[in-house]
mmCIF file of C-alpha atoms in Angstrom:
data_model
loop_
_atom_site.group_PDB
_atom_site.id
_atom_site.type_symbol
_atom_site.label_atom_id
_atom_site.label_comp_id
_atom_site.label_asym_id
_atom_site.label_seq_id
_atom_site.Cartn_x
_atom_site.Cartn_y
_atom_site.Cartn_z
ATOM 1 C CA LYS V 125 -0.024 0.071 0.004
ATOM 2 C CA ARG V 126 1.359 3.341 -1.002
ATOM 3 C CA PRO V 127 2.037 5.866 1.860
ATOM 4 C CA TYR V 128 0.064 8.565 0.111
ATOM 5 C CA GLU V 129 -2.665 8.964 -2.581
ATOM 6 C CA LYS V 130 -1.836 9.841 -6.065
ATOM 7 C CA ILE V 131 -4.636 11.495 -8.119
ATOM 8 C CA THR V 132 -4.417 11.690 -12.019
ATOM 9 C CA PRO V 133 -7.081 13.271 -14.112
ATOM 10 C CA LEU V 134 -8.244 10.735 -16.743
ATOM 11 C CA ASP V 135 -10.479 11.815 -19.753
ATOM 12 C CA CYS V 136 -12.489 9.138 -21.006
ATOM 13 C CA THR V 137 -15.193 11.072 -23.060
ATOM 14 C CA SER V 138 -14.210 9.437 -26.342
ATOM 15 C CA GLN V 139 -14.837 5.832 -24.846
ATOM 16 C CA PHE V 140 -18.470 6.335 -24.374
ATOM 17 C CA GLU V 141 -21.342 7.547 -26.834
ATOM 18 C CA GLU V 142 -23.795 8.249 -24.008
ATOM 19 C CA LYS V 143 -23.494 9.385 -20.408
ATOM 20 C CA PRO V 144 -21.887 6.361 -18.632
ATOM 21 C CA THR V 145 -23.053 4.929 -15.247
ATOM 22 C CA GLU V 146 -20.702 5.048 -12.168
ATOM 23 C CA GLU V 147 -20.263 1.269 -12.584
ATOM 24 C CA GLN V 148 -19.067 1.761 -16.103
ATOM 25 C CA LEU V 149 -16.626 4.380 -15.046
ATOM 26 C CA ARG V 150 -15.165 2.159 -12.343
ATOM 27 C CA ASN V 151 -14.638 -0.701 -14.669
ATOM 28 C CA TYR V 152 -12.999 1.448 -17.260
ATOM 29 C CA ALA V 153 -10.691 2.987 -14.563
ATOM 30 C CA GLN V 154 -9.731 -0.509 -13.333
ATOM 31 C CA ASN V 155 -8.978 -1.804 -16.809
ATOM 32 C CA TYR V 156 -6.862 1.511 -17.259
ATOM 33 C CA LEU V 157 -4.778 0.869 -14.202
ATOM 34 C CA LYS V 158 -4.113 -2.628 -15.304
ATOM 35 C CA ASN V 159 -2.587 -1.630 -18.552
ATOM 36 C CA THR V 160 -0.442 1.266 -17.205
ATOM 37 C CA SER V 161 2.377 1.719 -14.694
ATOM 38 C CA LEU V 162 0.605 4.418 -12.829
ATOM 39 C CA THR V 163 0.131 2.437 -9.822
ATOM 40 C CA GLU V 164 3.691 0.974 -9.807
ATOM 41 C CA PRO V 165 5.712 2.328 -6.790
ATOM 42 C CA ASP V 166 8.928 4.168 -7.037
ATOM 43 C CA ILE V 167 11.859 1.735 -5.998
ATOM 44 C CA ASP V 168 15.185 2.557 -4.489
ATOM 45 C CA ILE V 169 17.882 -0.044 -4.987
ATOM 46 C CA LYS V 170 20.970 0.028 -2.819
ATOM 47 C CA ILE V 171 23.842 -2.131 -4.234
ATOM 48 C CA ASP V 172 27.353 -3.021 -3.450
ATOM 49 C CA PHE V 173 29.796 -3.207 -6.418
ATOM 50 C CA LEU V 174 33.251 -3.503 -7.371
ATOM 51 C CA GLN V 175 34.914 -0.868 -9.325
ATOM 52 C CA LEU V 176 36.099 -2.574 -12.388
ATOM 53 C CA TRP V 177 37.767 0.341 -13.791
ATOM 54 C CA GLN V 178 40.375 -0.066 -11.136
ATOM 55 C CA THR V 179 41.262 -3.612 -12.323
ATOM 56 C CA PRO V 180 43.937 -4.404 -15.034
ATOM 57 C CA GLY V 181 41.593 -5.917 -17.542
ATOM 58 C CA TYR V 182 39.353 -2.768 -17.600
ATOM 59 C CA ALA V 183 42.247 -0.098 -17.610
ATOM 60 C CA ASP V 184 41.335 0.687 -21.307
ATOM 61 C CA ILE V 185 37.703 1.278 -20.719
ATOM 62 C CA ALA V 186 37.997 2.660 -17.257
ATOM 63 C CA ALA V 187 36.020 5.893 -18.444
ATOM 64 C CA ALA V 188 33.185 3.841 -19.623
ATOM 65 C CA GLU V 189 32.829 1.732 -16.370
ATOM 66 C CA ARG V 190 33.062 4.763 -13.852
ATOM 67 C CA VAL V 191 29.829 5.532 -12.162
ATOM 68 C CA SER V 192 29.264 9.066 -10.542
ATOM 69 C CA LEU V 193 26.500 10.603 -8.775
ATOM 70 C CA CYS V 194 23.422 11.532 -10.957
ATOM 71 C CA ASP V 195 24.510 9.087 -13.718
ATOM 72 C CA THR V 196 21.934 6.636 -15.099
ATOM 73 C CA VAL V 197 22.785 2.889 -15.005
ATOM 74 C CA HIS V 198 21.076 -0.176 -16.039
ATOM 75 C CA VAL V 199 20.448 -2.933 -13.479
ATOM 76 C CA TYR V 200 19.429 -6.550 -14.179
ATOM 77 C CA ILE V 201 17.188 -8.149 -11.635
ATOM 78 C CA ALA V 202 17.577 -11.867 -11.809
ATOM 79 C CA LYS V 203 14.654 -13.034 -9.728
ATOM 80 C CA LEU V 204 12.125 -10.773 -11.670
ATOM 81 C CA GLY V 205 13.897 -11.428 -14.958
ATOM 82 C CA ILE V 206 13.817 -7.728 -15.913
ATOM 83 C CA GLU V 207 16.218 -4.842 -16.435
ATOM 84 C CA VAL V 208 15.605 -1.384 -15.020
ATOM 85 C CA SER V 209 17.063 1.954 -15.814
ATOM 86 C CA CYS V 210 18.008 3.977 -12.749
ATOM 87 C CA LYS V 211 19.585 7.210 -11.586
ATOM 88 C CA VAL V 212 22.235 7.301 -9.063
ATOM 89 C CA THR V 213 20.972 9.555 -6.203
ATOM 90 C CA GLU V 214 23.256 8.557 -3.365
ATOM 91 C CA THR V 215 26.962 7.080 -2.912
ATOM 92 C CA ASP V 216 28.837 5.768 -0.149
ATOM 93 C CA TYR V 217 32.640 6.378 -0.554
ATOM 94 C CA ASP V 218 35.378 4.764 1.536
ATOM 95 C CA VAL V 219 37.892 7.400 1.823
ATOM 96 C CA LEU V 220 40.625 5.176 3.413
ATOM 97 C CA LEU V 221 40.349 2.568 0.668
ATOM 98 C CA GLU V 222 39.586 5.274 -2.075
ATOM 99 C CA ARG V 223 36.684 3.485 -3.514
ATOM 100 C CA TYR V 224 33.005 3.502 -3.559
ATOM 101 C CA SER V 225 31.482 0.675 -1.267
ATOM 102 C CA SER V 226 27.760 1.082 -2.287
ATOM 103 C CA ILE V 227 25.323 3.322 -4.278
ATOM 104 C CA THR V 228 21.731 3.973 -4.289
ATOM 105 C CA LEU V 229 19.676 4.038 -7.502
ATOM 106 C CA SER V 230 16.105 5.623 -7.572
ATOM 107 C CA ASN V 231 13.379 6.133 -10.202
ATOM 108 C CA ALA V 232 13.803 2.701 -11.658
ATOM 109 C CA SER V 233 11.968 2.049 -14.955
ATOM 110 C CA VAL V 234 11.643 -1.174 -16.822
ATOM 111 C CA TYR V 235 13.379 -0.951 -20.081
ATOM 112 C CA SER V 236 14.100 -4.809 -20.832
ATOM 113 C CA ARG V 237 13.484 -6.084 -24.200
ATOM 114 C CA ASN V 238 10.713 -8.575 -23.075
ATOM 115 C CA SER V 239 8.943 -5.914 -20.980
ATOM 116 C CA SER V 240 9.195 -3.225 -23.557
ATOM 117 C CA LEU V 241 7.611 -5.673 -26.146
ATOM 118 C CA SER V 242 5.026 -6.676 -23.689
ATOM 119 C CA GLY V 243 4.042 -2.849 -23.306
ATOM 120 C CA ALA V 244 4.110 -2.315 -26.951
ATOM 121 C CA LEU V 245 1.757 -5.334 -27.519
ATOM 122 C CA GLY V 246 -0.554 -4.061 -24.884
ATOM 123 C CA SER V 247 -0.610 -0.734 -26.368
ATOM 124 C CA ILE V 248 -1.378 -2.246 -29.814
ATOM 125 C CA ARG V 249 -4.038 -4.321 -28.174
ATOM 126 C CA ASP V 250 -5.645 -1.180 -26.724
ATOM 127 C CA GLU V 251 -5.556 0.435 -30.048
ATOM 128 C CA ALA V 252 -7.102 -2.495 -31.752
ATOM 129 C CA GLN V 253 -9.790 -2.529 -29.200
ATOM 130 C CA LEU V 254 -10.548 1.108 -29.786
ATOM 131 C CA ALA V 255 -10.599 0.612 -33.532
ATOM 132 C CA THR V 256 -12.993 -2.401 -33.247
ATOM 133 C CA GLU V 257 -15.289 -0.312 -30.998
ATOM 134 C CA ALA V 258 -15.125 2.575 -33.582
ATOM 135 C CA ILE V 259 -15.934 0.197 -36.491
ATOM 136 C CA ASN V 260 -18.928 -1.214 -34.406
ATOM 137 C CA ARG V 261 -20.223 2.225 -33.885
ATOM 138 C CA VAL V 262 -19.983 3.219 -37.483
ATOM 139 C CA GLU V 263 -21.793 -0.233 -38.501
ATOM 140 C CA THR V 264 -24.553 0.601 -35.999
ATOM 141 C CA GLN V 265 -24.901 4.017 -37.335
ATOM 142 C CA VAL V 266 -25.164 2.871 -40.932
ATOM 143 C CA THR V 267 -27.562 0.328 -39.885
ATOM 144 C CA ASP V 268 -29.736 2.836 -38.146
ATOM 145 C CA VAL V 269 -29.655 5.170 -41.182
ATOM 146 C CA ARG V 270 -30.489 2.249 -43.510
ATOM 147 C CA THR V 271 -33.281 1.500 -41.063
ATOM 148 C CA LEU V 272 -34.416 4.987 -41.051
ATOM 149 C CA SER V 273 -34.338 5.213 -44.909
ATOM 150 C CA VAL V 274 -36.381 2.033 -45.148
ATOM 151 C CA GLN V 275 -38.925 3.561 -42.689
ATOM 152 C CA GLN V 276 -39.032 6.701 -44.422
ATOM 153 C CA GLU V 277 -39.683 5.006 -47.653
ATOM 154 C CA TYR V 278 -42.481 3.039 -46.034
ATOM 155 C CA PHE V 279 -44.081 6.164 -44.697
ATOM 156 C CA ASN V 280 -43.673 7.999 -48.102
ATOM 157 C CA LEU V 281 -45.672 5.169 -49.702
ATOM 158 C CA LEU V 282 -48.221 5.059 -46.846
ATOM 159 C CA ALA V 283 -48.780 8.932 -47.215
ATOM 160 C CA ALA V 284 -48.998 8.610 -50.922
ATOM 161 C CA GLY V 285 -51.632 5.945 -50.528
ATOM 162 C CA LEU V 286 -53.762 7.471 -47.837
ATOM 163 C CA PHE V 287 -53.379 11.406 -48.690
ATOM 164 C CA GLY V 288 -52.076 11.245 -52.161
ATOM 165 C CA LEU V 289 -48.848 13.063 -50.932
ATOM 166 C CA HIS V 290 -45.184 12.276 -51.861
ATOM 167 C CA TYR V 291 -42.140 13.272 -49.835
ATOM 168 C CA SER V 292 -38.509 14.305 -50.860
ATOM 169 C CA SER V 293 -35.590 16.186 -49.490
ATOM 170 C CA GLY V 294 -33.461 18.868 -51.152
ATOM 171 C CA MET V 295 -30.862 21.637 -50.195
ATOM 172 C CA ALA V 296 -31.942 25.440 -50.009
ATOM 173 C CA GLU V 297 -29.634 28.112 -51.395
ATOM 174 C CA ASP V 298 -28.115 28.750 -48.006
ATOM 175 C CA GLY V 299 -27.126 25.092 -47.636
ATOM 176 C CA SER V 300 -29.812 24.155 -45.256
ATOM 177 C CA THR V 301 -31.817 20.975 -45.653
ATOM 178 C CA VAL V 302 -35.587 21.262 -46.626
ATOM 179 C CA ARG V 303 -38.299 18.863 -46.983
ATOM 180 C CA TYR V 304 -40.980 18.599 -49.673
ATOM 181 C CA ALA V 305 -44.441 17.252 -49.819
ATOM 182 C CA HIS V 306 -46.183 17.174 -53.037
ATOM 183 C CA THR V 307 -49.205 15.949 -54.805
ATOM 184 C CA ALA V 308 -47.445 14.159 -57.670
ATOM 185 C CA GLU V 309 -44.739 11.710 -57.722
ATOM 186 C CA LYS V 310 -42.214 14.541 -59.048
ATOM 187 C CA LEU V 311 -42.180 17.856 -57.540
ATOM 188 C CA GLU V 312 -42.261 19.729 -60.929
ATOM 189 C CA ASP V 313 -45.518 17.769 -61.935
ATOM 190 C CA SER V 314 -47.212 18.560 -58.743
ATOM 191 C CA ALA V 315 -50.267 21.024 -58.639
ATOM 192 C CA TYR V 316 -49.540 21.746 -55.119
ATOM 193 C CA ALA V 317 -46.367 21.542 -53.055
ATOM 194 C CA TRP V 318 -45.163 22.193 -49.493
ATOM 195 C CA MET V 319 -41.612 23.123 -48.385
ATOM 196 C CA SER V 320 -40.475 23.165 -44.795
ATOM 197 C CA GLY V 321 -37.154 24.102 -43.356
ATOM 198 C CA ILE V 322 -35.269 26.548 -41.135
ATOM 199 C CA ASN V 323 -36.313 29.415 -43.252
ATOM 200 C CA GLY V 324 -40.102 28.842 -42.901
ATOM 201 C CA PHE V 325 -42.969 26.937 -44.362
ATOM 202 C CA PHE V 326 -44.061 27.633 -47.996
ATOM 203 C CA ILE V 327 -46.672 26.495 -50.553
ATOM 204 C CA SER V 328 -46.352 26.501 -54.325
ATOM 205 C CA THR V 329 -48.863 26.059 -57.045
ATOM 206 C CA ASP V 330 -46.723 25.889 -59.925
ATOM 207 C CA GLY V 331 -44.609 22.728 -59.291
ATOM 208 C CA GLY V 332 -42.032 24.327 -57.055
ATOM 209 C CA LYS V 333 -41.070 27.079 -59.549
ATOM 210 C CA THR V 334 -42.256 29.892 -56.975
ATOM 211 C CA TRP V 335 -43.112 29.736 -53.284
ATOM 212 C CA GLY V 336 -45.483 32.789 -52.669
ATOM 213 C CA HIS V 337 -47.542 31.448 -49.826
ATOM 214 C CA GLY V 338 -46.844 30.293 -46.105
ATOM 215 C CA TRP V 339 -44.958 31.575 -43.239
ATOM 216 C CA ALA V 340 -41.417 33.031 -43.207
ATOM 217 C CA ASP V 341 -38.864 32.552 -40.300
ATOM 218 C CA THR V 342 -39.828 35.890 -39.138
ATOM 219 C CA GLU V 343 -43.300 34.439 -38.406
ATOM 220 C CA LYS V 344 -44.790 36.839 -41.015
ATOM 221 C CA VAL V 345 -47.629 35.234 -42.889
ATOM 222 C CA VAL V 346 -46.840 35.347 -46.692
ATOM 223 C CA LYS V 347 -50.461 34.174 -47.584
ATOM 224 C CA LEU V 348 -52.699 31.833 -45.652
ATOM 225 C CA ALA V 349 -52.452 28.376 -46.794
ATOM 226 C CA VAL V 350 -56.224 27.811 -47.001
ATOM 227 C CA GLU V 351 -56.395 31.101 -49.208
ATOM 228 C CA ALA V 352 -53.820 29.718 -51.421
ATOM 229 C CA VAL V 353 -55.238 26.296 -52.028
ATOM 230 C CA GLY V 354 -58.790 26.491 -50.856
ATOM 231 C CA LEU V 355 -60.560 24.191 -48.459
ATOM 232 C CA SER V 356 -63.255 21.658 -49.154
ATOM 233 C CA ALA V 357 -66.271 21.894 -46.995
ATOM 234 C CA ASP V 358 -66.845 18.169 -47.466
ATOM 235 C CA ALA V 359 -63.877 17.620 -44.966
ATOM 236 C CA LEU V 360 -65.533 19.492 -42.323
ATOM 237 C CA LEU V 361 -67.321 16.707 -40.256
ATOM 238 C CA SER V 362 -67.649 18.305 -36.742
ATOM 239 C CA GLY V 363 -66.472 21.007 -34.696
ATOM 240 C CA VAL V 364 -67.370 24.790 -34.285
ATOM 241 C CA LEU V 365 -66.688 27.517 -37.052
ATOM 242 C CA GLN V 366 -65.934 30.657 -35.366
ATOM 243 C CA THR V 367 -67.906 33.262 -37.839
ATOM 244 C CA SER V 368 -66.676 36.277 -35.866
ATOM 245 C CA LEU V 369 -63.284 35.730 -37.548
ATOM 246 C CA VAL V 370 -64.565 34.429 -40.998
ATOM 247 C CA LYS V 371 -66.345 36.034 -43.948
ATOM 248 C CA ILE V 372 -68.346 33.773 -45.885
ATOM 249 C CA PHE V 373 -69.356 34.699 -49.369
ATOM 250 C CA GLY V 374 -72.319 33.518 -51.132
ATOM 251 C CA THR V 375 -72.396 36.221 -53.910
ATOM 252 C CA ASP V 376 -71.257 39.903 -54.171
ATOM 253 C CA HIS V 377 -74.662 40.793 -52.733
ATOM 254 C CA PHE V 378 -75.110 38.131 -50.038
ATOM 255 C CA PHE V 379 -72.583 36.890 -47.651
ATOM 256 C CA TRP V 380 -72.064 36.074 -43.912
ATOM 257 C CA GLU V 381 -69.825 38.411 -41.927
ATOM 258 C CA GLY V 382 -69.295 38.248 -38.259
ATOM 259 C CA ASP V 383 -72.381 37.508 -36.611
ATOM 260 C CA ALA V 384 -75.002 38.638 -39.248
ATOM 261 C CA ILE V 385 -76.060 37.731 -42.682
ATOM 262 C CA CYS V 386 -75.669 40.802 -45.002
ATOM 263 C CA LEU V 387 -77.466 41.605 -48.075
ATOM 264 C CA ILE V 388 -76.826 44.537 -50.544
ATOM 265 C CA ASP V 389 -79.173 46.276 -53.021
ATOM 266 C CA PRO V 390 -77.814 45.242 -56.400
ATOM 267 C CA GLU V 391 -78.786 48.611 -57.767
ATOM 268 C CA ASN V 392 -77.627 50.605 -54.713
ATOM 269 C CA ASP V 393 -74.512 49.502 -52.714
ATOM 270 C CA LYS V 394 -75.506 52.000 -50.007
ATOM 271 C CA ARG V 395 -78.630 50.069 -49.002
ATOM 272 C CA PHE V 396 -77.827 47.286 -46.636
ATOM 273 C CA LEU V 397 -80.000 44.783 -44.848
ATOM 274 C CA LYS V 398 -78.490 42.668 -41.860
ATOM 275 C CA ILE V 399 -79.901 39.701 -40.159
ATOM 276 C CA GLY V 400 -78.228 39.186 -36.868
ATOM 277 C CA GLN V 401 -76.113 41.750 -34.983
ATOM 278 C CA TYR V 402 -76.134 44.957 -36.871
ATOM 279 C CA THR V 403 -74.620 47.120 -34.182
ATOM 280 C CA GLU V 404 -72.835 46.412 -31.023
ATOM 281 C CA GLY V 405 -75.254 44.864 -28.481
ATOM 282 C CA SER V 406 -78.236 45.140 -30.948
ATOM 283 C CA TYR V 407 -79.646 41.978 -32.647
ATOM 284 C CA GLY V 408 -82.514 41.535 -35.111
ATOM 285 C CA ILE V 409 -83.262 42.726 -38.649
ATOM 286 C CA ALA V 410 -82.143 46.179 -39.644
ATOM 287 C CA VAL V 411 -81.737 48.300 -42.681
ATOM 288 C CA SER V 412 -79.299 50.904 -43.691
ATOM 289 C CA SER V 413 -79.443 53.369 -46.581
ATOM 290 C CA ASP V 414 -76.195 55.257 -46.077
ATOM 291 C CA GLY V 415 -73.668 52.214 -46.278
ATOM 292 C CA GLY V 416 -73.916 51.227 -42.719
ATOM 293 C CA LEU V 417 -73.746 54.486 -40.873
ATOM 294 C CA ASN V 418 -77.260 54.553 -39.579
ATOM 295 C CA TRP V 419 -79.438 51.355 -38.963
ATOM 296 C CA GLU V 420 -83.064 51.139 -38.628
ATOM 297 C CA ALA V 421 -84.311 48.108 -36.794
ATOM 298 C CA ALA V 422 -87.290 46.571 -38.484
ATOM 299 C CA LEU V 423 -87.740 43.473 -36.141
ATOM 300 C CA ASP V 424 -85.950 42.428 -32.908
ATOM 301 C CA PHE V 425 -86.675 40.167 -29.979
ATOM 302 C CA ASN V 426 -89.544 42.293 -28.929
ATOM 303 C CA GLY V 427 -91.402 42.115 -32.176
ATOM 304 C CA VAL V 428 -91.749 44.760 -34.903
ATOM 305 C CA SER V 429 -89.625 47.853 -33.989
ATOM 306 C CA ASP V 430 -88.715 51.336 -35.205
ATOM 307 C CA GLY V 431 -85.100 50.922 -34.471
ATOM 308 C CA GLY V 432 -83.344 49.233 -31.433
ATOM 309 C CA GLY V 433 -86.684 48.853 -29.612
ATOM 310 C CA SER V 434 -86.617 52.464 -28.891
ATOM 311 C CA GLY V 435 -88.737 53.875 -31.751
ATOM 312 C CA GLY V 436 -86.198 55.502 -33.702
ATOM 313 C CA THR V 437 -82.837 54.926 -35.727
ATOM 314 C CA THR V 438 -79.369 53.739 -34.544
ATOM 315 C CA THR V 439 -76.379 55.796 -35.587
ATOM 316 C CA VAL V 440 -72.710 54.637 -35.480
ATOM 317 C CA VAL V 441 -70.281 57.547 -35.198
ATOM 318 C CA GLN V 442 -66.627 56.437 -35.039
ATOM 319 C CA GLY V 443 -67.562 53.218 -33.234
ATOM 320 C CA GLU V 444 -70.120 55.017 -30.958
ATOM 321 C CA THR V 445 -73.610 53.848 -31.252
ATOM 322 C CA ILE V 446 -76.281 56.512 -30.766
ATOM 323 C CA VAL V 447 -80.052 55.724 -30.727
ATOM 324 C CA LYS V 448 -82.497 58.579 -31.884
ATOM 325 C CA SER V 449 -85.961 58.046 -30.739
ATOM 326 C CA GLU V 450 -88.789 59.629 -28.585
ATOM 327 C CA THR V 451 -88.602 56.910 -25.924
ATOM 328 C CA ALA V 452 -85.547 55.903 -23.881
ATOM 329 C CA PRO V 453 -83.736 52.833 -25.056
ATOM 330 C CA THR V 454 -84.156 49.736 -22.836
ATOM 331 C CA SER V 455 -81.148 48.283 -20.979
ATOM 332 C CA PRO V 456 -78.625 50.968 -22.028
ATOM 333 C CA ALA V 457 -74.881 50.467 -21.501
ATOM 334 C CA MET V 458 -72.914 52.604 -19.173
ATOM 335 C CA ASP V 459 -72.024 55.890 -21.059
ATOM 336 C CA ALA V 460 -74.693 55.121 -23.597
ATOM 337 C CA LEU V 461 -75.903 57.990 -25.983
ATOM 338 C CA TRP V 462 -79.543 58.813 -26.748
ATOM 339 C CA VAL V 463 -80.887 61.787 -28.853
ATOM 340 C CA ASP V 464 -84.267 62.478 -27.344
ATOM 341 C CA LYS V 465 -86.419 63.527 -30.334
ATOM 342 C CA ALA V 466 -89.325 64.541 -27.925
ATOM 343 C CA SER V 467 -87.142 67.278 -26.207
ATOM 344 C CA ARG V 468 -84.604 67.604 -28.729
ATOM 345 C CA ARG V 469 -81.652 66.927 -26.401
ATOM 346 C CA LEU V 470 -78.525 64.682 -26.430
ATOM 347 C CA LYS V 471 -78.519 62.519 -23.135
ATOM 348 C CA LEU V 472 -75.809 60.211 -21.467
ATOM 349 C CA TRP V 473 -76.706 57.247 -19.393
ATOM 350 C CA ASP V 474 -74.805 57.631 -16.114
ATOM 351 C CA GLY V 475 -75.910 54.235 -14.773
ATOM 352 C CA THR V 476 -79.011 55.515 -12.971
ATOM 353 C CA GLU V 477 -80.686 58.095 -15.356
ATOM 354 C CA TRP V 478 -80.243 59.905 -18.510
ATOM 355 C CA VAL V 479 -78.460 63.126 -18.149
ATOM 356 C CA VAL V 480 -78.611 65.954 -20.654
ATOM 357 C CA ILE V 481 -75.229 66.932 -22.006
ATOM 358 C CA GLY V 482 -74.095 69.700 -24.101
ATOM 359 C CA TYR V 483 -75.279 73.450 -24.007
ATOM 360 C CA GLU V 484 -78.721 73.933 -22.301
ATOM 361 C CA PRO V 485 -80.133 77.512 -22.582
ATOM 362 C CA GLU V 486 -81.177 79.391 -19.436
ATOM 363 C CA GLU V 487 -85.024 79.361 -18.628
ATOM 364 C CA THR V 488 -86.691 82.905 -18.456
ATOM 365 C CA GLY V 489 -89.976 83.929 -17.065
ATOM 366 C CA PRO V 490 -92.900 85.288 -19.184
ATOM 367 C CA THR V 491 -92.863 88.957 -19.916
ATOM 368 C CA GLU V 492 -95.886 91.557 -19.479
ATOM 369 C CA PRO V 493 -97.067 93.442 -22.530
ATOM 370 C CA PRO V 494 -95.880 97.137 -22.632
ATOM 371 C CA GLU V 495 -98.061 99.919 -21.350
ATOM 372 C CA PRO V 496 -99.803 102.100 -23.962
ATOM 373 C CA GLU V 497 -98.778 105.787 -24.250
ATOM 374 C CA LYS V 498 -102.219 106.996 -23.889
ATOM 375 C CA PRO V 499 -104.934 104.833 -21.906
ATOM 376 C CA THR V 500 -107.943 104.021 -23.763
ATOM 377 C CA ASP V 501 -111.399 102.715 -22.739
ATOM 378 C CA PRO V 502 -111.675 99.168 -24.176
ATOM 379 C CA GLU V 503 -115.297 99.767 -24.592
ATOM 380 C CA THR V 504 -115.242 103.085 -26.504
ATOM 381 C CA PRO V 505 -113.592 102.911 -29.700
ATOM 382 C CA GLU V 506 -111.414 105.766 -30.833
ATOM 383 C CA THR V 507 -113.060 108.135 -33.329
ATOM 384 C CA GLY V 508 -110.465 110.564 -33.771
ATOM 385 C CA GLU V 509 -112.501 113.402 -32.163
ATOM 386 C CA ASP V 510 -112.319 115.149 -29.031
ATOM 387 C CA THR V 511 -116.018 114.447 -28.027
ATOM 388 C CA GLU V 512 -117.016 111.151 -26.661
ATOM 389 C CA THR V 513 -120.577 109.682 -26.795
ATOM 390 C CA SER V 514 -121.734 107.378 -24.186
ATOM 391 C CA PRO V 515 -123.490 104.183 -25.485
ATOM 392 C CA ASP V 516 -125.946 104.509 -22.589
ATOM 393 C CA THR V 517 -127.225 107.878 -23.586
ATOM 394 C CA GLU V 518 -127.222 107.364 -27.291
ATOM 395 C CA GLY V 519 -130.661 107.142 -28.672
ATOM 396 C CA THR V 520 -132.535 108.533 -25.573
ATOM 397 C CA GLU V 521 -133.984 111.746 -25.193
ATOM 398 C CA GLY V 522 -133.135 114.329 -22.399
ATOM 399 C CA GLY V 523 -130.083 112.183 -21.672
ATOM 400 C CA GLY V 524 -131.560 110.124 -18.827
ATOM 401 C CA VAL V 525 -129.347 109.408 -15.905
#
């Protein structure tokens, strides 16, 4: 057991295609340690030796046999059958005999021919294993691609049989991949074609020559798909059609718009007739002779009416509905306007009562007739003479009293 822990970072990203589990990582680390010398301890070897460079037979090669501090020497270990390369880190010199009695060798590393060959073979084995795994991954990917291709071909045939559509792929001008769906087997022969990719979704009605309908990548509608190719009502089997957002044409003079059926006089396009909601909050049958500015109700839920159930007409001014009648409208909305034809006043509903708005002239009391300059008796007409004749004495004799 080593006296201390030694930590070495190990990158094994290339060994796994997906995120490995803890057990897989541990197994890989154990196999890695078996094939490397990472866990081998550092060995210090203390040996006694004879200085051959001092003997007569080695006099000519004494310089080659001399060992000094920090030299690298090779040692053969017979019991292990290996040779190691070591560095001289310590020497024991006998000054009396003038010779080295022992030396200490450290940082031993195996370099023998057999050991080197085994290491090389192990390295080759590892490389071969990695190559085999890479080949297996490539074969798996090729198989997956082939499977996807077969599946795509099957789905293309299925879609062509069920919906009359064919599918193909291509490349856009910017190099991105696009997918096509077309009504004919070939794109150029198709009456309708659809193209989708990173740039948007588009529709063509000329075999892919132009793509003038659909949605761009900026989410801007080029042209509605239903408007481009039409929609068969036979395909609508159930559901709810929100007519508030749809305008249904019958003819130029009869159509459904919003919550009302509209009729236009063929001889005068200013004359309208609506069945349904003709103004906001008003339902029934109403007519207009000024292009929809003013509406006169002919029939509502209360029966025959002269206009909004209030005996008058309904005017729409910049989105504001104003009822003109002699009687107050029923169930008015807050801040509703009403022209009272009886008093000729514009009134506003404040939630509790109708309040006159606008200029209201001040009321003044009755005035007395002016005094005449010369008082006269109303029973005696003016004759223009100074004398007056009493009617009581006229025609009597002696002027009776």
